[in-house]
Amino acid sequence: MGAVCHVDLLSILRRIPNHKLCMTAISASAPGKIILFGEHAVVYGRPAIAVPIHQVKAKAIIFPAPRMSPGSIFIQAPDIGMEANLIELPQDNPLAASIQVVLKELNISHPPAFKLRITSTIPLAAGMGSGAAVSAAIIRVLSNFLGQPLPDHRVSDLVFEIEKIHHGTPSGIDNTVITHGMPTFFIRDRMGHNTIATFRVAQPFTIVIADTGISSPTSITVGDVREGWRQNPDYYETLFDEVGKVVLSAREAIENGQIEDLGRLMDENHSLLGDMGVSSQELDRLVKIAKNEGALGAKLSGGGRGGNIIVLVYNTSADQIAECLRLAGAVRTLTAVIR
Ligand code: PMV
């Protein structure tokens, strides 16, 4: 049996010349993210600001499986109750697609057999980038396993390809902030060119992220905004321009440590998202409660209609405001200091 494995491995190594295969279990991870300003308008070429949330993450582990037949890939994702061989999955399955893009990128048609285990603490469909983080973790771990680690910008590009399968027209902000793991100012212009800048956080600030528990696929709200924009382009373009101004002012406020201004800008951004039709009664209710409890500002974050609100707070009132939001129905809160 051992000899058979040895022969298989040698034949695989011959098919992947010059690659250093990893024969022990290896892992890679990627953080969650939150969009602070500019969601939706960013799909139309306006700037947005997003930050990684390192308290939650997706993790992918590869166990080499020389006893499985060469080329077989077994995937376990216990969080979603999935156990399957790669070949059983449809091509547009995001886990399968994340593996395939790496094999294609590295030009490998017969990878050595392995088991891939994926776990994530990032809430699903809640605007925290769970899909992009899972893809980033898989792409990283697999390229490492195959002996050709990909640089961050390539990982980001490949995650973007996967995001397109499910989101249709993603802006690229999720894959960018999740892959680079730093506060990011992002613009994707109409030609598809990205401007990505990191920026200085002059004074760390605290946000409470509160989950409505309402699952709301981003593809639906992005599609609805597109439909609204098609029917009423002037109205939507004006809203996007307003959001763009808010984002530029927010960057300035962050770089100058003007936290009160940042709160006011969050309120403005929330109101503009409401005008785009992506807020909801529940999001508005939680935003109002947070404000009544003394928050400096609050807004929905991500695709909208469900998912999270983010609340800018003084550090000293974070626990009390988070508790109020949970009592009011938020299923989960998370406090993050942005620095
Ligand atoms: O729901 P999320 O966190 O994946 O964010 C979506 C952000 C949008 O601007 C609505 C879409 C995009 O691709 O940027």
PDB file of N, CA, C and O and ligand atoms in Angstrom, residues 33-35 38-43 48 125-132 160 163 167 169-175 186 216-219 221-222 225 273 278 301-304, ligand 1:
ATOM      1  N   LYS A  33     -15.266  41.560   7.331  1.00  0.00           N
ATOM      2  CA  LYS A  33     -15.115  42.986   7.021  1.00  0.00           C
ATOM      3  C   LYS A  33     -16.449  43.706   7.257  1.00  0.00           C
ATOM      4  O   LYS A  33     -17.513  43.087   7.304  1.00  0.00           O
ATOM      5  N   ILE A  34     -16.313  44.996   7.380  1.00  0.00           N
ATOM      6  CA  ILE A  34     -17.512  45.840   7.456  1.00  0.00           C
ATOM      7  C   ILE A  34     -17.290  47.038   6.550  1.00  0.00           C
ATOM      8  O   ILE A  34     -16.184  47.598   6.521  1.00  0.00           O
ATOM      9  N   ILE A  35     -18.321  47.385   5.815  1.00  0.00           N
ATOM     10  CA  ILE A  35     -18.229  48.619   5.032  1.00  0.00           C
ATOM     11  C   ILE A  35     -18.647  49.769   5.950  1.00  0.00           C
ATOM     12  O   ILE A  35     -19.738  49.752   6.520  1.00  0.00           O
ATOM     13  N   GLY A  38     -20.286  54.049   1.973  1.00  0.00           N
ATOM     14  CA  GLY A  38     -20.241  54.017   0.509  1.00  0.00           C
ATOM     15  C   GLY A  38     -20.788  52.792  -0.191  1.00  0.00           C
ATOM     16  O   GLY A  38     -20.656  52.701  -1.421  1.00  0.00           O
ATOM     17  N   GLU A  39     -21.400  51.833   0.555  1.00  0.00           N
ATOM     18  CA  GLU A  39     -21.925  50.649  -0.141  1.00  0.00           C
ATOM     19  C   GLU A  39     -22.967  51.045  -1.190  1.00  0.00           C
ATOM     20  O   GLU A  39     -23.592  52.104  -1.104  1.00  0.00           O
ATOM     21  N   HIS A  40     -23.153  50.223  -2.123  1.00  0.00           N
ATOM     22  CA  HIS A  40     -24.028  50.417  -3.293  1.00  0.00           C
ATOM     23  C   HIS A  40     -23.486  51.489  -4.250  1.00  0.00           C
ATOM     24  O   HIS A  40     -23.279  51.187  -5.423  1.00  0.00           O
ATOM     25  N   ALA A  41     -23.247  52.710  -3.751  1.00  0.00           N
ATOM     26  CA  ALA A  41     -22.714  53.731  -4.673  1.00  0.00           C
ATOM     27  C   ALA A  41     -21.360  53.287  -5.233  1.00  0.00           C
ATOM     28  O   ALA A  41     -20.987  53.644  -6.355  1.00  0.00           O
ATOM     29  N   VAL A  42     -20.644  52.462  -4.451  1.00  0.00           N
ATOM     30  CA  VAL A  42     -19.318  52.004  -4.890  1.00  0.00           C
ATOM     31  C   VAL A  42     -19.415  51.142  -6.152  1.00  0.00           C
ATOM     32  O   VAL A  42     -18.476  51.085  -6.954  1.00  0.00           O
ATOM     33  N   VAL A  43     -20.572  50.503  -6.348  1.00  0.00           N
ATOM     34  CA  VAL A  43     -20.764  49.695  -7.565  1.00  0.00           C
ATOM     35  C   VAL A  43     -20.808  50.609  -8.798  1.00  0.00           C
ATOM     36  O   VAL A  43     -20.560  50.175  -9.914  1.00  0.00           O
ATOM     37  N   ALA A  48     -15.601  54.153  -1.474  1.00  0.00           N
ATOM     38  CA  ALA A  48     -16.160  53.531  -0.262  1.00  0.00           C
ATOM     39  C   ALA A  48     -15.019  53.257   0.707  1.00  0.00           C
ATOM     40  O   ALA A  48     -13.847  53.224   0.313  1.00  0.00           O
ATOM     41  N   ALA A 125     -24.448  35.891   5.106  1.00  0.00           N
ATOM     42  CA  ALA A 125     -25.410  36.825   4.502  1.00  0.00           C
ATOM     43  C   ALA A 125     -25.741  37.986   5.432  1.00  0.00           C
ATOM     44  O   ALA A 125     -26.889  38.372   5.584  1.00  0.00           O
ATOM     45  N   ALA A 126     -24.733  38.516   6.095  1.00  0.00           N
ATOM     46  CA  ALA A 126     -24.967  39.591   7.052  1.00  0.00           C
ATOM     47  C   ALA A 126     -24.125  40.821   6.752  1.00  0.00           C
ATOM     48  O   ALA A 126     -23.971  41.697   7.591  1.00  0.00           O
ATOM     49  N   GLY A 127     -23.550  40.867   5.567  1.00  0.00           N
ATOM     50  CA  GLY A 127     -22.761  42.044   5.205  1.00  0.00           C
ATOM     51  C   GLY A 127     -21.363  42.047   5.789  1.00  0.00           C
ATOM     52  O   GLY A 127     -20.714  43.079   5.850  1.00  0.00           O
ATOM     53  N   MET A 128     -20.882  40.871   6.218  1.00  0.00           N
ATOM     54  CA  MET A 128     -19.541  40.837   6.797  1.00  0.00           C
ATOM     55  C   MET A 128     -18.546  40.084   5.917  1.00  0.00           C
ATOM     56  O   MET A 128     -17.463  39.710   6.358  1.00  0.00           O
ATOM     57  N   GLY A 129     -18.934  39.861   4.685  1.00  0.00           N
ATOM     58  CA  GLY A 129     -17.980  39.321   3.709  1.00  0.00           C
ATOM     59  C   GLY A 129     -17.637  37.855   3.906  1.00  0.00           C
ATOM     60  O   GLY A 129     -16.521  37.433   3.558  1.00  0.00           O
ATOM     61  N   SER A 130     -18.578  37.068   4.436  1.00  0.00           N
ATOM     62  CA  SER A 130     -18.242  35.667   4.732  1.00  0.00           C
ATOM     63  C   SER A 130     -17.821  34.914   3.461  1.00  0.00           C
ATOM     64  O   SER A 130     -16.843  34.166   3.482  1.00  0.00           O
ATOM     65  N   GLY A 131     -18.546  35.124   2.366  1.00  0.00           N
ATOM     66  CA  GLY A 131     -18.228  34.397   1.140  1.00  0.00           C
ATOM     67  C   GLY A 131     -16.832  34.737   0.637  1.00  0.00           C
ATOM     68  O   GLY A 131     -16.040  33.847   0.289  1.00  0.00           O
ATOM     69  N   ALA A 132     -16.515  36.021   0.620  1.00  0.00           N
ATOM     70  CA  ALA A 132     -15.200  36.445   0.122  1.00  0.00           C
ATOM     71  C   ALA A 132     -14.087  35.918   1.028  1.00  0.00           C
ATOM     72  O   ALA A 132     -13.021  35.507   0.555  1.00  0.00           O
ATOM     73  N   PHE A 160     -12.413  37.958  -6.413  1.00  0.00           N
ATOM     74  CA  PHE A 160     -13.347  38.787  -7.187  1.00  0.00           C
ATOM     75  C   PHE A 160     -14.065  37.955  -8.254  1.00  0.00           C
ATOM     76  O   PHE A 160     -15.273  38.107  -8.476  1.00  0.00           O
ATOM     77  N   GLU A 163     -16.732  36.086  -6.517  1.00  0.00           N
ATOM     78  CA  GLU A 163     -17.812  36.987  -6.101  1.00  0.00           C
ATOM     79  C   GLU A 163     -18.759  37.272  -7.273  1.00  0.00           C
ATOM     80  O   GLU A 163     -19.960  37.412  -7.105  1.00  0.00           O
ATOM     81  N   HIS A 167     -22.709  37.513  -7.047  1.00  0.00           N
ATOM     82  CA  HIS A 167     -23.195  38.882  -6.837  1.00  0.00           C
ATOM     83  C   HIS A 167     -23.462  39.604  -8.148  1.00  0.00           C
ATOM     84  O   HIS A 167     -23.934  40.725  -8.142  1.00  0.00           O
ATOM     85  N   THR A 169     -22.555  41.881 -10.136  1.00  0.00           N
ATOM     86  CA  THR A 169     -21.696  43.042 -10.406  1.00  0.00           C
ATOM     87  C   THR A 169     -21.048  43.559  -9.125  1.00  0.00           C
ATOM     88  O   THR A 169     -21.310  44.681  -8.706  1.00  0.00           O
ATOM     89  N   PRO A 170     -20.227  42.749  -8.476  1.00  0.00           N
ATOM     90  CA  PRO A 170     -19.607  43.244  -7.245  1.00  0.00           C
ATOM     91  C   PRO A 170     -18.648  44.386  -7.542  1.00  0.00           C
ATOM     92  O   PRO A 170     -18.056  44.436  -8.632  1.00  0.00           O
ATOM     93  N   SER A 171     -18.492  45.294  -6.577  1.00  0.00           N
ATOM     94  CA  SER A 171     -17.580  46.416  -6.803  1.00  0.00           C
ATOM     95  C   SER A 171     -16.131  45.983  -6.666  1.00  0.00           C
ATOM     96  O   SER A 171     -15.242  46.591  -7.250  1.00  0.00           O
ATOM     97  N   GLY A 172     -15.886  44.960  -5.850  1.00  0.00           N
ATOM     98  CA  GLY A 172     -14.504  44.549  -5.590  1.00  0.00           C
ATOM     99  C   GLY A 172     -14.016  44.993  -4.226  1.00  0.00           C
ATOM    100  O   GLY A 172     -12.891  44.694  -3.844  1.00  0.00           O
ATOM    101  N   ILE A 173     -14.862  45.682  -3.463  1.00  0.00           N
ATOM    102  CA  ILE A 173     -14.386  46.172  -2.156  1.00  0.00           C
ATOM    103  C   ILE A 173     -14.221  45.029  -1.157  1.00  0.00           C
ATOM    104  O   ILE A 173     -13.268  45.010  -0.380  1.00  0.00           O
ATOM    105  N   ASP A 174     -15.119  44.028  -1.195  1.00  0.00           N
ATOM    106  CA  ASP A 174     -15.034  42.932  -0.223  1.00  0.00           C
ATOM    107  C   ASP A 174     -13.714  42.175  -0.369  1.00  0.00           C
ATOM    108  O   ASP A 174     -12.978  41.987   0.600  1.00  0.00           O
ATOM    109  N   ASN A 175     -13.441  41.719  -1.610  1.00  0.00           N
ATOM    110  CA  ASN A 175     -12.215  40.950  -1.805  1.00  0.00           C
ATOM    111  C   ASN A 175     -10.974  41.773  -1.462  1.00  0.00           C
ATOM    112  O   ASN A 175     -10.003  41.268  -0.912  1.00  0.00           O
ATOM    113  N   PHE A 186     -11.528  52.744  -1.279  1.00  0.00           N
ATOM    114  CA  PHE A 186     -11.599  51.975  -2.523  1.00  0.00           C
ATOM    115  C   PHE A 186     -12.456  52.687  -3.569  1.00  0.00           C
ATOM    116  O   PHE A 186     -13.549  53.171  -3.261  1.00  0.00           O
ATOM    117  N   SER A 216     -30.170  38.577   4.198  1.00  0.00           N
ATOM    118  CA  SER A 216     -30.562  39.342   3.024  1.00  0.00           C
ATOM    119  C   SER A 216     -29.453  39.254   1.975  1.00  0.00           C
ATOM    120  O   SER A 216     -28.417  39.904   2.113  1.00  0.00           O
ATOM    121  N   PRO A 217     -29.647  38.424   0.953  1.00  0.00           N
ATOM    122  CA  PRO A 217     -28.576  38.269  -0.040  1.00  0.00           C
ATOM    123  C   PRO A 217     -28.252  39.586  -0.749  1.00  0.00           C
ATOM    124  O   PRO A 217     -29.156  40.292  -1.218  1.00  0.00           O
ATOM    125  N   THR A 218     -26.969  39.878  -0.801  1.00  0.00           N
ATOM    126  CA  THR A 218     -26.514  41.121  -1.431  1.00  0.00           C
ATOM    127  C   THR A 218     -26.941  41.192  -2.902  1.00  0.00           C
ATOM    128  O   THR A 218     -27.254  42.271  -3.415  1.00  0.00           O
ATOM    129  N   SER A 219     -26.966  40.022  -3.559  1.00  0.00           N
ATOM    130  CA  SER A 219     -27.298  40.035  -4.993  1.00  0.00           C
ATOM    131  C   SER A 219     -28.689  40.634  -5.229  1.00  0.00           C
ATOM    132  O   SER A 219     -28.927  41.294  -6.237  1.00  0.00           O
ATOM    133  N   THR A 221     -30.363  42.982  -3.275  1.00  0.00           N
ATOM    134  CA  THR A 221     -30.414  44.444  -3.111  1.00  0.00           C
ATOM    135  C   THR A 221     -29.602  45.144  -4.203  1.00  0.00           C
ATOM    136  O   THR A 221     -30.012  46.194  -4.703  1.00  0.00           O
ATOM    137  N   VAL A 222     -28.478  44.534  -4.587  1.00  0.00           N
ATOM    138  CA  VAL A 222     -27.690  45.137  -5.677  1.00  0.00           C
ATOM    139  C   VAL A 222     -28.527  45.147  -6.962  1.00  0.00           C
ATOM    140  O   VAL A 222     -28.557  46.141  -7.701  1.00  0.00           O
ATOM    141  N   VAL A 225     -31.230  47.879  -6.704  1.00  0.00           N
ATOM    142  CA  VAL A 225     -30.680  49.225  -6.932  1.00  0.00           C
ATOM    143  C   VAL A 225     -30.433  49.416  -8.428  1.00  0.00           C
ATOM    144  O   VAL A 225     -30.736  50.465  -9.001  1.00  0.00           O
ATOM    145  N   LEU A 273     -28.938  55.699   1.918  1.00  0.00           N
ATOM    146  CA  LEU A 273     -29.201  54.286   1.599  1.00  0.00           C
ATOM    147  C   LEU A 273     -30.702  53.988   1.677  1.00  0.00           C
ATOM    148  O   LEU A 273     -31.236  53.220   0.877  1.00  0.00           O
ATOM    149  N   VAL A 278     -32.710  50.465   0.195  1.00  0.00           N
ATOM    150  CA  VAL A 278     -32.086  49.253   0.738  1.00  0.00           C
ATOM    151  C   VAL A 278     -32.093  49.197   2.267  1.00  0.00           C
ATOM    152  O   VAL A 278     -31.516  48.287   2.858  1.00  0.00           O
ATOM    153  N   SER A 301     -24.999  48.503   7.110  1.00  0.00           N
ATOM    154  CA  SER A 301     -23.704  48.252   6.481  1.00  0.00           C
ATOM    155  C   SER A 301     -23.824  47.070   5.531  1.00  0.00           C
ATOM    156  O   SER A 301     -24.379  46.037   5.884  1.00  0.00           O
ATOM    157  N   GLY A 302     -23.324  47.243   4.317  1.00  0.00           N
ATOM    158  CA  GLY A 302     -23.368  46.153   3.332  1.00  0.00           C
ATOM    159  C   GLY A 302     -24.587  46.273   2.436  1.00  0.00           C
ATOM    160  O   GLY A 302     -25.070  47.369   2.164  1.00  0.00           O
ATOM    161  N   GLY A 303     -25.087  45.127   2.034  1.00  0.00           N
ATOM    162  CA  GLY A 303     -26.175  45.101   1.059  1.00  0.00           C
ATOM    163  C   GLY A 303     -27.477  45.714   1.544  1.00  0.00           C
ATOM    164  O   GLY A 303     -28.246  46.281   0.767  1.00  0.00           O
ATOM    165  N   GLY A 304     -27.772  45.596   2.830  1.00  0.00           N
ATOM    166  CA  GLY A 304     -28.982  46.199   3.391  1.00  0.00           C
ATOM    167  C   GLY A 304     -30.182  45.269   3.460  1.00  0.00           C
ATOM    168  O   GLY A 304     -30.072  44.080   3.197  1.00  0.00           O
TER     169      GLY A 304
HETATM  170  O1  PMV B   1     -23.287  42.794   1.704  1.00  0.00           O
HETATM  171  P1  PMV B   1     -21.813  42.970   1.572  1.00  0.00           P
HETATM  172  O2  PMV B   1     -21.102  43.251   2.808  1.00  0.00           O
HETATM  173  O3  PMV B   1     -21.176  41.907   0.754  1.00  0.00           O
HETATM  174  O4  PMV B   1     -21.555  44.343   0.815  1.00  0.00           O
HETATM  175  C1  PMV B   1     -22.072  44.618  -0.398  1.00  0.00           C
HETATM  176  C2  PMV B   1     -21.625  45.974  -0.777  1.00  0.00           C
HETATM  177  C3  PMV B   1     -22.286  46.501  -2.014  1.00  0.00           C
HETATM  178  O5  PMV B   1     -21.745  47.789  -2.228  1.00  0.00           O
HETATM  179  C4  PMV B   1     -23.781  46.620  -1.827  1.00  0.00           C
HETATM  180  C5  PMV B   1     -22.003  45.626  -3.217  1.00  0.00           C
HETATM  181  C6  PMV B   1     -20.568  45.672  -3.679  1.00  0.00           C
HETATM  182  O6  PMV B   1     -20.201  44.760  -4.438  1.00  0.00           O
HETATM  183  O7  PMV B   1     -19.817  46.583  -3.340  1.00  0.00           O
END
